[in-house]
Amino acid sequence: MPTNNITQELKVGDRFPLTIKRIGINGEGIGFFKHVIVFVPKAVPEDIIVCELTDVHERFLNGRIHKIRKPSRFRNPDTPELAAEVGGLEFAHINYKDQLHFKSNILRESLEKYKPYAHEKYMIKPTVSSVQQEKYRNKAQFPIQEIDGEIRCGLYKTGTQELVDLTEMPTQMDLTMSAMRKIVQMIKDLKIPVFNPENKSGILSMIVIRESVEFNQLQVTFITRSPKFIKEHQLIERIQKEIPEVSSISQNINKEDKAGVWGDETKLLWGDEYLQEDINGYTFNFSPRAFLQLNSLQTDKLYDLVGQALEPNQRDVLLDAYCGVGTIGITMADKVKQIYGIEIIPEAIEDAKENAKLNDVDNAEYYVGSADVIYPQLLEDGKTVNAVVVDPPRTGLDNKLIAALNRNPVNKLVYVSCNPSTLAKDLVTLTKEYRVIYLQPVDMFPQTPHVETIVKLVRR
């Protein structure tokens, strides 16, 4: 019977037995019902479940676990209750050593989907485990809302805009959670107007806290819906008195109703302009919006592995594309001849220049702009580049940058990816000029399906 005829017979709410066969590229369990693929969140290979349909499409089905008839040997018997409530714990139901195995599988599935040249021969090394599997996140963005007269602060329920009031979070560092709850109590005591999603009233919409592991300090940013921040001085005084670890308090103004979006204007209300963190013996300044890997303890290991893939030497001129505040390039500075850092965000480039000075790095130059434009300009200006590191956002490399890298191939290219799907897609084009030596998955986000991957490529 044709696939579409089978799906036409099914409807949302239908239930049937299902054996989970593998993990999909988004971390969901995959099974097959009458040869139709079924995606089931929180399901694990070897689970035998009763699946309840949540969506019916012509070529695939979405379901949820109605009942587990026989649990997989990969299941974690001590899954935290919050895993059923909020995001960020999508893999908490899987034993940690098995999480590492499945992350390698997710990478392999992505390669099989996009099929870059010779992908079936790629060496995929075992996923590097995280130093800590819990309490590793150094930053959190906590929405805060007034709902039915009560103040809630925490995270959204999975797949909804329903806010879950959190007193704990298994992956979040203790100091961050403790500070958040204290600040929420201060907001209640001072009766500071909090965003009400029903009538769109209130000023304060989010509390952002970043923690420095090395220096045991906190950077707090309040996201408000207007420049006016009622009782900010009283709030700052209480934070100074009751949470001595807070070294910086800022306000970001976001006039949009859409939750979770940073506005363009950030102003320092009190304390240090930057939060400092140590990466492999180098000290970096981070402004509130600057990018820093969320797993500080694992970042040292990640950058060590980037160095191993790059094999830098004193003849290398390194292009650090998507350089952010300069972290990767600066940690390589003493091993190479010259660094050119490119970043589209002007504030990040200013931070990178300051970080270079802070670490006595004098062989780094930074440019504001798109890497696909700046890289060819550097070559036109007579500069020679023979090594490149790219660490793009989840959307992957800009197509124009891939074209520039292929037109002007370098001897060594290291791709640091946070998204296996866009990585696999980008490799389709990159492998026209480069050969993949190996892929090294690194677990930066335990209890989630996310996996960082370092790819070592060389010119063909």
JSON list of C-alpha atoms in Angstrom, two decimals, residues 170-254:
[
{"chain": "A", "resi": 170, "resn": "PRO", "atom": "CA", "xyz": [20.17, 20.21, 37.00]},
{"chain": "A", "resi": 171, "resn": "THR", "atom": "CA", "xyz": [22.44, 21.68, 34.31]},
{"chain": "A", "resi": 172, "resn": "GLN", "atom": "CA", "xyz": [22.74, 25.16, 35.80]},
{"chain": "A", "resi": 173, "resn": "MET", "atom": "CA", "xyz": [25.49, 26.20, 38.20]},
{"chain": "A", "resi": 174, "resn": "ASP", "atom": "CA", "xyz": [24.36, 26.53, 41.83]},
{"chain": "A", "resi": 175, "resn": "LEU", "atom": "CA", "xyz": [25.49, 30.13, 42.29]},
{"chain": "A", "resi": 176, "resn": "THR", "atom": "CA", "xyz": [23.49, 31.27, 39.26]},
{"chain": "A", "resi": 177, "resn": "MET", "atom": "CA", "xyz": [20.30, 29.58, 40.49]},
{"chain": "A", "resi": 178, "resn": "SER", "atom": "CA", "xyz": [20.74, 30.89, 44.03]},
{"chain": "A", "resi": 179, "resn": "ALA", "atom": "CA", "xyz": [21.29, 34.45, 42.75]},
{"chain": "A", "resi": 180, "resn": "MET", "atom": "CA", "xyz": [18.25, 34.25, 40.47]},
{"chain": "A", "resi": 181, "resn": "ARG", "atom": "CA", "xyz": [15.91, 33.23, 43.31]},
{"chain": "A", "resi": 182, "resn": "LYS", "atom": "CA", "xyz": [17.27, 35.96, 45.58]},
{"chain": "A", "resi": 183, "resn": "ILE", "atom": "CA", "xyz": [16.81, 38.58, 42.87]},
{"chain": "A", "resi": 184, "resn": "VAL", "atom": "CA", "xyz": [13.25, 37.42, 42.19]},
{"chain": "A", "resi": 185, "resn": "GLN", "atom": "CA", "xyz": [12.44, 37.83, 45.88]},
{"chain": "A", "resi": 186, "resn": "MET", "atom": "CA", "xyz": [13.89, 41.35, 45.81]},
{"chain": "A", "resi": 187, "resn": "ILE", "atom": "CA", "xyz": [11.73, 42.17, 42.77]},
{"chain": "A", "resi": 188, "resn": "LYS", "atom": "CA", "xyz": [8.67, 40.94, 44.65]},
{"chain": "A", "resi": 189, "resn": "ASP", "atom": "CA", "xyz": [9.58, 42.89, 47.79]},
{"chain": "A", "resi": 190, "resn": "LEU", "atom": "CA", "xyz": [10.16, 46.11, 45.84]},
{"chain": "A", "resi": 191, "resn": "LYS", "atom": "CA", "xyz": [7.02, 45.56, 43.71]},
{"chain": "A", "resi": 192, "resn": "ILE", "atom": "CA", "xyz": [8.94, 46.21, 40.49]},
{"chain": "A", "resi": 193, "resn": "PRO", "atom": "CA", "xyz": [6.49, 45.95, 37.53]},
{"chain": "A", "resi": 194, "resn": "VAL", "atom": "CA", "xyz": [7.05, 42.62, 35.78]},
{"chain": "A", "resi": 195, "resn": "PHE", "atom": "CA", "xyz": [5.87, 41.76, 32.27]},
{"chain": "A", "resi": 196, "resn": "ASN", "atom": "CA", "xyz": [2.28, 40.51, 32.13]},
{"chain": "A", "resi": 197, "resn": "PRO", "atom": "CA", "xyz": [1.78, 38.52, 28.90]},
{"chain": "A", "resi": 198, "resn": "GLU", "atom": "CA", "xyz": [-2.03, 38.89, 29.02]},
{"chain": "A", "resi": 199, "resn": "ASN", "atom": "CA", "xyz": [-2.27, 42.67, 29.01]},
{"chain": "A", "resi": 200, "resn": "LYS", "atom": "CA", "xyz": [1.27, 43.37, 27.73]},
{"chain": "A", "resi": 201, "resn": "SER", "atom": "CA", "xyz": [2.00, 45.55, 30.76]},
{"chain": "A", "resi": 202, "resn": "GLY", "atom": "CA", "xyz": [5.04, 45.70, 33.04]},
{"chain": "A", "resi": 203, "resn": "ILE", "atom": "CA", "xyz": [8.66, 46.66, 32.51]},
{"chain": "A", "resi": 204, "resn": "LEU", "atom": "CA", "xyz": [10.99, 43.78, 33.47]},
{"chain": "A", "resi": 205, "resn": "SER", "atom": "CA", "xyz": [10.83, 40.76, 31.12]},
{"chain": "A", "resi": 206, "resn": "MET", "atom": "CA", "xyz": [14.02, 38.75, 31.66]},
{"chain": "A", "resi": 207, "resn": "ILE", "atom": "CA", "xyz": [16.92, 38.21, 34.05]},
{"chain": "A", "resi": 208, "resn": "VAL", "atom": "CA", "xyz": [20.19, 37.14, 32.41]},
{"chain": "A", "resi": 209, "resn": "ILE", "atom": "CA", "xyz": [22.98, 35.81, 34.64]},
{"chain": "A", "resi": 210, "resn": "ARG", "atom": "CA", "xyz": [26.46, 34.75, 33.53]},
{"chain": "A", "resi": 211, "resn": "GLU", "atom": "CA", "xyz": [28.92, 33.13, 35.95]},
{"chain": "A", "resi": 212, "resn": "SER", "atom": "CA", "xyz": [32.71, 33.18, 35.91]},
{"chain": "A", "resi": 213, "resn": "VAL", "atom": "CA", "xyz": [34.04, 29.83, 37.10]},
{"chain": "A", "resi": 214, "resn": "GLU", "atom": "CA", "xyz": [37.62, 31.04, 37.55]},
{"chain": "A", "resi": 215, "resn": "PHE", "atom": "CA", "xyz": [36.79, 34.24, 39.45]},
{"chain": "A", "resi": 216, "resn": "ASN", "atom": "CA", "xyz": [33.51, 33.20, 41.15]},
{"chain": "A", "resi": 217, "resn": "GLN", "atom": "CA", "xyz": [31.70, 36.33, 39.97]},
{"chain": "A", "resi": 218, "resn": "LEU", "atom": "CA", "xyz": [28.32, 37.02, 38.39]},
{"chain": "A", "resi": 219, "resn": "GLN", "atom": "CA", "xyz": [27.25, 39.38, 35.61]},
{"chain": "A", "resi": 220, "resn": "VAL", "atom": "CA", "xyz": [23.57, 40.28, 35.85]},
{"chain": "A", "resi": 221, "resn": "THR", "atom": "CA", "xyz": [21.59, 41.90, 33.03]},
{"chain": "A", "resi": 222, "resn": "PHE", "atom": "CA", "xyz": [17.94, 42.96, 33.31]},
{"chain": "A", "resi": 223, "resn": "ILE", "atom": "CA", "xyz": [16.05, 43.05, 30.01]},
{"chain": "A", "resi": 224, "resn": "THR", "atom": "CA", "xyz": [13.34, 45.67, 30.17]},
{"chain": "A", "resi": 225, "resn": "ARG", "atom": "CA", "xyz": [10.59, 46.75, 27.81]},
{"chain": "A", "resi": 226, "resn": "SER", "atom": "CA", "xyz": [11.31, 50.46, 28.30]},
{"chain": "A", "resi": 227, "resn": "PRO", "atom": "CA", "xyz": [14.31, 52.64, 29.26]},
{"chain": "A", "resi": 228, "resn": "LYS", "atom": "CA", "xyz": [12.58, 53.43, 32.55]},
{"chain": "A", "resi": 229, "resn": "PHE", "atom": "CA", "xyz": [13.54, 50.91, 35.24]},
{"chain": "A", "resi": 230, "resn": "ILE", "atom": "CA", "xyz": [11.48, 51.58, 38.35]},
{"chain": "A", "resi": 231, "resn": "LYS", "atom": "CA", "xyz": [13.34, 51.19, 41.67]},
{"chain": "A", "resi": 232, "resn": "GLU", "atom": "CA", "xyz": [16.58, 50.17, 39.97]},
{"chain": "A", "resi": 233, "resn": "HIS", "atom": "CA", "xyz": [18.67, 51.90, 42.66]},
{"chain": "A", "resi": 234, "resn": "GLN", "atom": "CA", "xyz": [16.94, 50.05, 45.52]},
{"chain": "A", "resi": 235, "resn": "LEU", "atom": "CA", "xyz": [17.35, 46.78, 43.62]},
{"chain": "A", "resi": 236, "resn": "ILE", "atom": "CA", "xyz": [21.06, 47.41, 42.98]},
{"chain": "A", "resi": 237, "resn": "GLU", "atom": "CA", "xyz": [21.65, 48.26, 46.65]},
{"chain": "A", "resi": 238, "resn": "ARG", "atom": "CA", "xyz": [20.06, 44.99, 47.76]},
{"chain": "A", "resi": 239, "resn": "ILE", "atom": "CA", "xyz": [21.99, 42.94, 45.21]},
{"chain": "A", "resi": 240, "resn": "GLN", "atom": "CA", "xyz": [25.27, 44.52, 46.37]},
{"chain": "A", "resi": 241, "resn": "LYS", "atom": "CA", "xyz": [24.43, 43.72, 49.98]},
{"chain": "A", "resi": 242, "resn": "GLU", "atom": "CA", "xyz": [22.92, 40.23, 49.62]},
{"chain": "A", "resi": 243, "resn": "ILE", "atom": "CA", "xyz": [24.81, 38.75, 46.64]},
{"chain": "A", "resi": 244, "resn": "PRO", "atom": "CA", "xyz": [28.46, 39.86, 46.96]},
{"chain": "A", "resi": 245, "resn": "GLU", "atom": "CA", "xyz": [29.50, 37.67, 44.01]},
{"chain": "A", "resi": 246, "resn": "VAL", "atom": "CA", "xyz": [27.69, 40.02, 41.61]},
{"chain": "A", "resi": 247, "resn": "SER", "atom": "CA", "xyz": [30.35, 42.25, 40.03]},
{"chain": "A", "resi": 248, "resn": "SER", "atom": "CA", "xyz": [28.35, 43.79, 37.20]},
{"chain": "A", "resi": 249, "resn": "ILE", "atom": "CA", "xyz": [24.72, 44.91, 36.68]},
{"chain": "A", "resi": 250, "resn": "SER", "atom": "CA", "xyz": [23.43, 46.09, 33.29]},
{"chain": "A", "resi": 251, "resn": "GLN", "atom": "CA", "xyz": [20.13, 46.90, 31.62]},
{"chain": "A", "resi": 252, "resn": "ASN", "atom": "CA", "xyz": [19.23, 45.89, 28.08]},
{"chain": "A", "resi": 253, "resn": "ILE", "atom": "CA", "xyz": [16.28, 47.68, 26.52]},
{"chain": "A", "resi": 254, "resn": "ASN", "atom": "CA", "xyz": [14.04, 45.64, 24.26]}
]
